[in-house]
Short mmCIF file of C-alpha atoms and ligand atoms in Angstrom, two decimals:
data_model
loop_
_atom_site.label_atom_id
_atom_site.label_comp_id
_atom_site.label_asym_id
_atom_site.label_seq_id
_atom_site.Cartn_x
_atom_site.Cartn_y
_atom_site.Cartn_z
CA MET A 1 63.79 138.02 128.78
CA SER A 2 65.87 139.11 131.65
CA ASN A 3 64.80 136.63 134.23
CA ARG A 4 65.50 133.09 132.44
CA LYS A 5 66.40 129.96 134.05
CA ILE A 6 69.12 128.43 132.31
CA LEU A 7 70.35 124.88 132.72
CA ILE A 8 74.14 124.56 131.69
CA THR A 9 75.30 120.98 131.47
CA GLY A 10 78.91 120.13 132.04
CA GLY A 11 79.43 123.65 133.83
CA ALA A 12 82.22 122.22 135.90
CA GLY A 13 84.52 121.19 132.97
CA PHE A 14 87.08 123.35 131.09
CA ILE A 15 84.76 125.20 128.65
CA GLY A 16 81.65 124.90 130.68
CA SER A 17 83.32 126.60 133.73
CA HIS A 18 84.13 129.68 131.43
CA VAL A 19 80.67 129.74 130.12
CA VAL A 20 79.09 129.58 133.65
CA ARG A 21 81.49 132.34 134.91
CA LEU A 22 80.54 134.56 131.95
CA LEU A 23 76.92 134.26 132.08
CA VAL A 24 76.59 134.57 136.01
CA ASN A 25 78.53 137.66 136.09
CA LYS A 26 77.09 139.26 132.94
CA TYR A 27 73.44 138.47 133.54
CA PRO A 28 72.56 138.85 137.23
CA GLY A 29 68.80 138.42 136.31
CA TYR A 30 69.35 135.15 135.05
CA GLN A 31 69.14 131.93 137.18
CA ILE A 32 72.00 129.53 135.93
CA VAL A 33 71.72 125.92 137.12
CA ASN A 34 75.12 123.93 136.60
CA LEU A 35 74.29 120.11 136.24
CA ASP A 36 77.43 118.09 136.08
CA ALA A 37 78.30 114.46 136.91
CA LEU A 38 81.83 115.55 138.16
CA THR A 39 83.72 112.91 136.27
CA TYR A 40 87.45 113.10 136.24
CA ALA A 41 87.04 116.11 133.93
CA GLY A 42 84.47 117.99 136.26
CA ASN A 43 85.92 120.07 139.03
CA LEU A 44 84.14 122.54 141.21
CA GLU A 45 87.40 124.08 142.09
CA ASN A 46 87.07 125.85 138.67
CA LEU A 47 83.95 127.82 140.00
CA ARG A 48 85.10 128.85 143.38
CA ASP A 49 85.05 132.54 142.57
CA ILE A 50 81.25 132.41 141.59
CA GLU A 51 79.90 129.53 143.56
CA ALA A 52 78.24 131.93 146.11
CA SER A 53 76.66 134.08 143.61
CA ILE A 54 73.06 134.28 144.35
CA ASN A 55 71.92 133.64 140.60
CA TYR A 56 73.97 130.45 140.49
CA CYS A 57 73.45 126.89 141.75
CA PHE A 58 75.17 123.61 141.20
CA VAL A 59 73.26 120.20 140.78
CA LYS A 60 75.23 116.87 140.73
CA GLY A 61 73.85 114.39 138.18
CA ASP A 62 74.26 112.47 135.26
CA ILE A 63 72.56 113.28 131.82
CA THR A 64 72.35 109.82 130.91
CA ASP A 65 69.96 109.20 133.97
CA GLU A 66 66.48 109.54 132.36
CA VAL A 67 64.39 109.55 135.38
CA PHE A 68 66.52 112.07 137.19
CA ILE A 69 66.55 114.34 134.06
CA ASN A 70 62.94 114.19 133.38
CA GLU A 71 62.38 114.97 137.09
CA LEU A 72 64.67 118.02 137.19
CA PHE A 73 63.08 119.50 134.08
CA ALA A 74 59.51 119.10 135.64
CA LYS A 75 60.53 120.77 138.82
CA GLU A 76 63.03 123.52 137.57
CA GLN A 77 60.88 124.59 134.37
CA PHE A 78 64.02 125.73 132.43
CA ASP A 79 63.66 128.39 129.74
CA ALA A 80 66.81 127.19 127.99
CA VAL A 81 69.66 124.83 127.85
CA ILE A 82 73.13 125.13 127.04
CA HIS A 83 74.46 121.58 126.67
CA LEU A 84 78.32 121.23 127.12
CA ALA A 85 78.45 117.96 129.11
CA ALA A 86 80.44 115.32 127.28
CA GLU A 87 83.38 112.98 127.07
CA SER A 88 85.60 115.10 125.42
CA HIS A 89 89.17 113.42 124.60
CA VAL A 90 89.84 111.55 121.63
CA ASP A 91 92.49 109.38 123.07
CA ARG A 92 90.12 108.14 125.75
CA SER A 93 87.43 107.41 123.07
CA ILE A 94 90.00 105.16 121.35
CA MET A 95 90.43 103.23 124.61
CA ASP A 96 86.78 103.21 125.59
CA PRO A 97 84.41 104.20 122.78
CA LEU A 98 81.13 103.12 124.55
CA ALA A 99 81.51 105.65 127.15
CA PHE A 100 81.30 108.34 124.49
CA VAL A 101 78.27 106.67 122.99
CA LYS A 102 76.60 106.73 126.39
CA THR A 103 77.25 110.38 127.52
CA ASN A 104 77.46 112.12 124.19
CA VAL A 105 74.70 110.39 122.27
CA ILE A 106 72.43 109.04 124.72
CA GLY A 107 73.04 111.76 127.25
CA THR A 108 72.17 114.33 124.62
CA ALA A 109 69.01 112.38 123.48
CA VAL A 110 67.73 112.18 126.98
CA LEU A 111 68.24 115.99 127.45
CA LEU A 112 66.50 116.66 124.09
CA ASN A 113 63.50 114.53 124.97
CA ALA A 114 63.21 116.09 128.63
CA ALA A 115 63.05 119.63 126.85
CA ARG A 116 60.36 118.21 124.27
CA LYS A 117 58.23 117.10 126.89
CA SER A 118 58.76 120.02 129.33
CA TRP A 119 58.18 122.72 126.48
CA GLN A 120 54.77 122.42 125.63
CA ASP A 121 54.86 126.20 124.79
CA LYS A 122 58.09 126.54 122.86
CA SER A 123 58.27 130.51 122.75
CA ASN A 124 61.39 131.88 124.21
CA LYS A 125 62.73 128.49 124.68
CA LEU A 126 66.22 127.23 123.21
CA PHE A 127 68.13 124.19 123.40
CA TYR A 128 71.76 125.24 122.63
CA HIS A 129 74.11 122.12 121.66
CA VAL A 130 77.82 122.93 121.92
CA SER A 131 79.84 120.77 119.42
CA THR A 132 83.03 120.43 117.82
CA ASP A 133 84.59 121.16 114.33
CA GLU A 134 85.84 117.21 114.53
CA VAL A 135 82.37 116.27 113.05
CA TYR A 136 83.48 117.47 109.57
CA GLY A 137 86.54 114.96 109.61
CA SER A 138 90.01 115.56 108.44
CA LEU A 139 91.18 118.27 105.83
CA GLY A 140 94.11 117.97 103.54
CA GLU A 141 96.73 120.76 102.77
CA THR A 142 93.98 123.22 101.87
CA GLY A 143 90.36 124.14 102.57
CA LEU A 144 88.37 125.06 105.65
CA PHE A 145 85.25 123.71 107.45
CA THR A 146 82.05 125.59 106.49
CA GLU A 147 78.64 125.00 108.01
CA GLU A 148 77.88 123.33 104.63
CA THR A 149 80.71 120.82 104.98
CA SER A 150 79.41 117.29 105.08
CA TYR A 151 79.83 115.35 108.21
CA ASP A 152 82.58 112.74 108.10
CA PRO A 153 83.68 111.92 111.67
CA ARG A 154 86.45 109.68 112.08
CA SER A 155 87.23 108.99 115.78
CA PRO A 156 84.76 107.44 118.23
CA TYR A 157 84.68 110.86 120.11
CA SER A 158 83.77 112.77 116.79
CA ALA A 159 81.42 110.00 115.75
CA SER A 160 79.63 110.39 118.91
CA LYS A 161 79.50 114.19 118.71
CA ALA A 162 78.18 113.96 115.01
CA SER A 163 75.51 111.54 116.25
CA SER A 164 74.44 114.15 118.93
CA ASP A 165 74.39 116.91 116.40
CA HIS A 166 72.14 114.83 114.13
CA PHE A 167 69.84 114.22 117.08
CA VAL A 168 69.53 117.83 117.88
CA LYS A 169 68.89 118.67 114.08
CA ALA A 170 66.17 115.73 114.10
CA TYR A 171 64.45 117.27 117.10
CA PHE A 172 64.20 120.52 115.43
CA HIS A 173 62.73 119.03 112.28
CA THR A 174 60.48 116.49 113.89
CA TYR A 175 59.22 118.33 117.11
CA ASP A 176 59.93 122.02 116.16
CA LEU A 177 62.31 121.91 119.11
CA PRO A 178 63.87 125.43 119.20
CA VAL A 179 67.58 124.43 118.81
CA VAL A 180 70.88 126.13 117.74
CA ILE A 181 74.21 124.37 117.31
CA SER A 182 77.86 125.65 117.13
CA ASN A 183 80.84 123.69 115.97
CA CYS A 184 84.20 125.08 117.51
CA SER A 185 87.84 124.44 116.89
CA ASN A 186 90.24 123.32 119.47
CA ASN A 187 90.21 125.53 122.83
CA TYR A 188 93.09 126.35 125.09
CA GLY A 189 93.27 128.53 128.25
CA SER A 190 92.93 128.15 132.07
CA HIS A 191 91.37 125.13 133.85
CA HIS A 192 92.12 122.69 130.92
CA PHE A 193 92.70 119.23 131.96
CA PRO A 194 96.18 118.07 131.30
CA GLU A 195 95.37 115.39 128.99
CA LYS A 196 95.01 117.71 126.09
CA LEU A 197 97.96 118.87 123.94
CA ILE A 198 98.57 122.24 125.37
CA PRO A 199 98.18 121.74 129.18
CA LEU A 200 99.81 118.44 129.10
CA MET A 201 102.99 119.92 127.56
CA ILE A 202 102.90 122.77 129.92
CA ASN A 203 102.71 120.45 132.94
CA ASN A 204 105.39 118.23 131.59
CA ILE A 205 107.72 121.11 130.88
CA ILE A 206 107.21 122.40 134.35
CA ASN A 207 108.11 118.94 135.76
CA ASN A 208 111.13 118.15 133.20
CA LYS A 209 109.22 115.27 131.72
CA PRO A 210 109.23 114.11 128.12
CA LEU A 211 107.10 115.89 125.66
CA PRO A 212 105.22 113.14 123.60
CA VAL A 213 104.56 114.37 120.32
CA TYR A 214 102.42 112.05 118.14
CA GLY A 215 103.93 110.85 114.81
CA LYS A 216 106.01 113.48 112.99
CA GLY A 217 104.15 116.49 114.88
CA ASP A 218 102.94 117.77 111.45
CA ASN A 219 99.10 117.42 112.12
CA VAL A 220 97.43 120.75 112.34
CA ARG A 221 94.82 122.14 114.66
CA ASP A 222 92.99 125.68 114.76
CA TRP A 223 93.23 127.11 118.29
CA LEU A 224 90.87 129.46 120.02
CA TRP A 225 91.28 131.12 123.42
CA VAL A 226 88.44 129.50 125.40
CA GLU A 227 87.15 132.88 126.85
CA ASP A 228 86.66 133.77 123.10
CA HIS A 229 84.63 130.56 122.69
CA ALA A 230 82.52 131.47 125.90
CA ARG A 231 81.76 134.99 124.28
CA ALA A 232 80.74 133.36 121.12
CA ILE A 233 78.46 131.25 122.97
CA ASP A 234 76.88 134.13 124.65
CA VAL A 235 76.41 135.72 121.28
CA ILE A 236 74.81 132.70 119.49
CA PHE A 237 72.81 131.85 122.62
CA HIS A 238 71.35 135.43 122.46
CA LYS A 239 71.24 136.14 118.65
CA GLY A 240 71.51 133.01 116.79
CA ARG A 241 68.87 131.88 114.50
CA LEU A 242 66.87 128.78 115.39
CA GLY A 243 67.90 125.51 113.54
CA GLU A 244 71.08 127.27 112.52
CA THR A 245 74.70 125.89 112.80
CA TYR A 246 77.25 128.55 113.64
CA ASN A 247 81.26 127.57 113.14
CA ILE A 248 83.39 129.09 115.76
CA GLY A 249 87.21 129.54 115.12
CA GLY A 250 90.15 132.25 115.16
CA PHE A 251 91.68 131.38 111.70
CA ASN A 252 94.59 130.20 113.87
CA GLU A 253 96.33 127.10 112.42
CA TRP A 254 99.28 125.42 113.91
CA LYS A 255 101.28 122.44 113.49
CA ASN A 256 101.56 120.42 116.83
CA ILE A 257 105.43 120.68 116.74
CA ASP A 258 105.39 124.37 116.37
CA ILE A 259 103.20 124.90 119.26
CA VAL A 260 105.07 122.59 121.45
CA MET A 261 108.43 124.49 120.39
CA LEU A 262 106.83 127.73 121.06
CA LEU A 263 105.63 126.54 124.47
CA CYS A 264 109.26 125.35 125.16
CA ARG A 265 110.55 128.89 124.36
CA LEU A 266 108.10 130.74 126.27
CA MET A 267 108.48 128.63 129.37
CA ASP A 268 112.43 128.64 129.07
CA GLN A 269 112.08 132.49 129.65
CA LYS A 270 109.49 132.19 132.37
CA LEU A 271 111.30 129.50 134.20
CA GLY A 272 114.77 131.25 133.88
CA ARG A 273 116.13 128.03 131.94
CA PRO A 274 118.75 128.45 129.37
CA GLU A 275 117.38 128.95 125.67
CA GLY A 276 116.64 125.52 124.32
CA GLU A 277 116.67 123.60 127.34
CA SER A 278 113.02 122.51 127.48
CA ALA A 279 112.91 121.62 123.76
CA LYS A 280 115.36 118.72 124.67
CA LEU A 281 112.46 117.15 126.21
CA ILE A 282 110.65 116.66 122.91
CA THR A 283 109.96 113.00 122.27
CA TYR A 284 108.41 111.70 119.07
CA VAL A 285 106.10 108.63 120.07
CA LYS A 286 103.83 106.31 118.21
CA ASP A 287 100.78 108.22 116.29
CA ARG A 288 97.42 108.18 117.39
CA ALA A 289 95.33 105.69 115.71
CA GLY A 290 93.29 107.26 112.91
CA HIS A 291 94.71 110.57 113.60
CA ASP A 292 93.21 113.32 111.83
CA LYS A 293 95.65 115.53 109.74
CA ARG A 294 94.11 119.07 109.71
CA TYR A 295 91.21 120.88 111.21
CA ALA A 296 90.51 124.57 110.14
CA ILE A 297 87.31 126.57 110.56
CA ASP A 298 85.90 129.25 108.51
CA ALA A 299 84.16 131.41 111.11
CA THR A 300 82.67 133.87 108.50
CA LYS A 301 79.16 133.32 109.00
CA LEU A 302 79.43 134.09 112.75
CA ASN A 303 81.47 137.18 112.18
CA GLN A 304 79.32 138.59 109.51
CA GLU A 305 75.98 137.59 110.74
CA LEU A 306 76.44 138.18 114.73
CA GLY A 307 79.43 140.29 114.73
CA TRP A 308 81.72 138.06 116.92
CA GLU A 309 85.42 138.09 116.42
CA PRO A 310 88.40 136.59 118.56
CA SER A 311 89.89 139.07 121.05
CA LEU A 312 93.22 137.44 121.57
CA GLN A 313 96.45 136.71 119.45
CA PHE A 314 97.71 133.21 120.09
CA GLU A 315 101.06 134.05 121.72
CA GLU A 316 99.48 136.26 124.20
CA GLY A 317 96.96 133.70 124.85
CA LEU A 318 99.54 131.02 125.49
CA SER A 319 101.68 133.27 127.59
CA LYS A 320 98.57 133.95 129.88
CA THR A 321 97.68 130.29 129.89
CA ILE A 322 101.33 129.21 130.98
CA ASP A 323 101.18 132.00 133.64
CA TRP A 324 98.00 130.60 134.92
CA TYR A 325 99.32 127.01 135.33
CA LEU A 326 102.44 128.30 137.03
CA SER A 327 100.20 130.23 139.52
CA ASN A 328 97.89 127.41 139.98
CA GLN A 329 100.12 124.38 140.81
CA ASP A 330 97.80 123.22 143.65
CA TRP A 331 94.83 122.88 141.07
CA VAL A 332 97.29 120.86 138.93
CA LYS A 333 98.48 118.67 141.68
CA ASN A 334 95.00 117.81 143.08
CA ILE A 335 93.72 116.55 139.64
CA THR A 336 97.08 114.76 138.57
CA SER A 337 97.62 112.95 141.78
CA GLY A 338 95.05 110.09 141.55
CA ALA A 339 93.54 108.57 138.45
CA TYR A 340 95.35 110.61 136.26
CA GLN A 341 98.62 108.63 137.08
CA GLN A 342 97.02 105.19 135.81
CA TYR A 343 95.55 107.19 132.62
CA TYR A 344 99.20 108.72 131.87
CA HIS A 345 100.87 105.43 132.30
CA ASN A 346 98.37 103.60 129.98
CA GLN A 347 98.40 106.19 127.38
CA TYR A 348 102.11 107.06 127.28
CA ASN A 349 104.31 104.38 129.00
CA ALA A 350 104.31 101.67 126.27
CA ARG A 351 104.19 104.27 123.36
P1 NAD B 401 85.56 118.51 129.62
O1 NAD B 401 85.82 117.13 129.52
O2 NAD B 401 86.63 119.53 130.10
O3 NAD B 401 84.32 118.80 130.50
C1 NAD B 401 83.18 118.04 130.26
C2 NAD B 401 82.32 118.08 131.63
O4 NAD B 401 81.01 117.24 131.29
C3 NAD B 401 83.00 117.83 132.66
O5 NAD B 401 82.72 118.64 133.78
C4 NAD B 401 82.29 116.41 133.10
O6 NAD B 401 82.18 116.17 134.58
C5 NAD B 401 80.99 116.60 132.60
N1 NAD B 401 80.20 115.20 132.23
C6 NAD B 401 80.71 114.35 131.71
N2 NAD B 401 79.74 113.28 131.42
C7 NAD B 401 78.78 113.70 132.09
C8 NAD B 401 77.54 113.11 132.31
N3 NAD B 401 77.12 111.92 131.85
N4 NAD B 401 76.54 113.79 132.87
C9 NAD B 401 76.83 115.04 133.41
N5 NAD B 401 78.16 115.79 133.16
C10 NAD B 401 79.01 115.02 132.50
O7 NAD B 401 85.27 119.02 128.17
P2 NAD B 401 85.32 120.45 127.52
O8 NAD B 401 86.73 120.47 126.86
O9 NAD B 401 85.05 121.65 128.41
O10 NAD B 401 84.04 120.59 126.37
C11 NAD B 401 82.78 120.91 126.59
C12 NAD B 401 82.13 120.70 125.30
O11 NAD B 401 82.62 121.45 124.21
C13 NAD B 401 81.90 119.19 124.80
O12 NAD B 401 80.73 119.01 124.50
C14 NAD B 401 82.95 119.31 123.71
O13 NAD B 401 82.62 118.16 122.89
C15 NAD B 401 82.79 120.74 123.06
N6 NAD B 401 83.88 121.10 122.55
C16 NAD B 401 85.37 121.20 123.21
C17 NAD B 401 86.37 121.76 122.39
C18 NAD B 401 87.67 121.63 123.15
O14 NAD B 401 88.58 121.97 122.35
N7 NAD B 401 87.75 121.29 124.30
C19 NAD B 401 86.18 122.22 121.23
C20 NAD B 401 85.05 122.13 120.75
C21 NAD B 401 83.85 121.75 121.23
P1 TYD B 402 94.01 117.03 121.56
O1 TYD B 402 94.59 118.16 122.47
O2 TYD B 402 93.94 115.73 122.27
O3 TYD B 402 92.98 117.56 120.76
P2 TYD B 402 92.15 116.91 119.40
O4 TYD B 402 92.82 115.62 119.14
O5 TYD B 402 90.80 116.84 119.88
O6 TYD B 402 92.54 117.82 118.35
O7 TYD B 402 95.30 117.01 120.60
C1 TYD B 402 95.71 118.05 119.65
C2 TYD B 402 96.78 117.51 118.81
O8 TYD B 402 98.02 117.14 119.44
C3 TYD B 402 96.24 116.29 118.10
O9 TYD B 402 96.75 116.34 116.71
C4 TYD B 402 97.03 115.10 118.80
C5 TYD B 402 98.40 115.92 119.27
N1 TYD B 402 98.83 115.41 120.63
C6 TYD B 402 100.24 114.99 120.80
O10 TYD B 402 101.03 115.17 119.79
N2 TYD B 402 100.52 114.58 122.07
C7 TYD B 402 99.78 114.39 122.99
O11 TYD B 402 100.27 113.95 124.16
C8 TYD B 402 98.50 114.75 122.73
C9 TYD B 402 97.54 114.80 124.18
C10 TYD B 402 98.04 115.48 121.66
#
């Protein structure tokens, strides 16, 4: 199937823009339609390098708008959907949980339903749902999340993503909708909105602002280079088995404080600061409510069944990421000048 028409939702966001770029460049025969509502997290600047490609087009729209979505599916006759659009930040989900129910749960159900109605003939169709390892809950000191781990979401964000995953599975079982799901660990890389740990710390180090570490900084996350996630999505999209879940991760666990220290060390070197200078900015602040202790992914199934493995070591990836932020300060300034200031104030100033 070299001439598929593929709907990518959330393609103007962090991970979505990397997925769009990869598919547009790698598969000139595909027609890629990027549907995005351009919320605070969506940014067409992320796609400037490919926006003129003849196999790419952008549509502004909201996945929760049922009439609009049904019309779009009827008009475009998509062969496949790669669904990334979401509200994605845990701290925002604590402030405004219903926004997460709306986009992540209802938006996903609206898309599933449009695909169900549009695909009378289900051959060569696919609904690929992109999800998170946070649906599995929080680990103790040991153990890894596998595809068999029971769902145990604990934040409004992860509860909304878990719910969306269940709807995808329900459409597979009830309507034979051809689906596949992947659950990935924390991503990092270029074009990452500076509300998440790594880009926020990089931005604050550049600007000599306090580095707000939640609690004791001993929570553990498993980090993956965003372009490796995009490569995994490409592999699963083309070779994944219908109805299956694939966990994506790089076996790369880090305590938050260790990442912040590493960023400080790398950035002292890059900014020509004396060793230890940036680390003086570290400030321990009130912990996140319900803060999950540890996430860690077992990606053996994806590796053994589909042959995917991560390409980049963490320190190299972080170094490239820092370089990208240092060279793209206009990108950062554009997105941090307006509503971000209010968000930052609400989130951190009274902490
Ligand atoms: P992001 O917040 O950077 O981007 C989300 C995109 O969705 C934005 O472009 C936004 O404009 C768009 N969007 C939001 N609401 C919309 C709506 N109602 N209609 C249409 N578009 C809408 O998120 P991200 O980090 O790129 O995450 C993408 C997906 O990957 C999400 O589903 C997320 O749950 C999942 N995921 C993220 C991570 C991570 O570390 N960031 C890890 C695993 C899985
Ligand atoms: P985040 O990037 O928000 O991803 P998630 O909560 O989805 O894993 O946070 C990663 C970790 O960093 C998490 O344990 C919370 C912590 N954190 C801080 O300590 N300070 C911050 O300012 C932020 C945004 C996160």
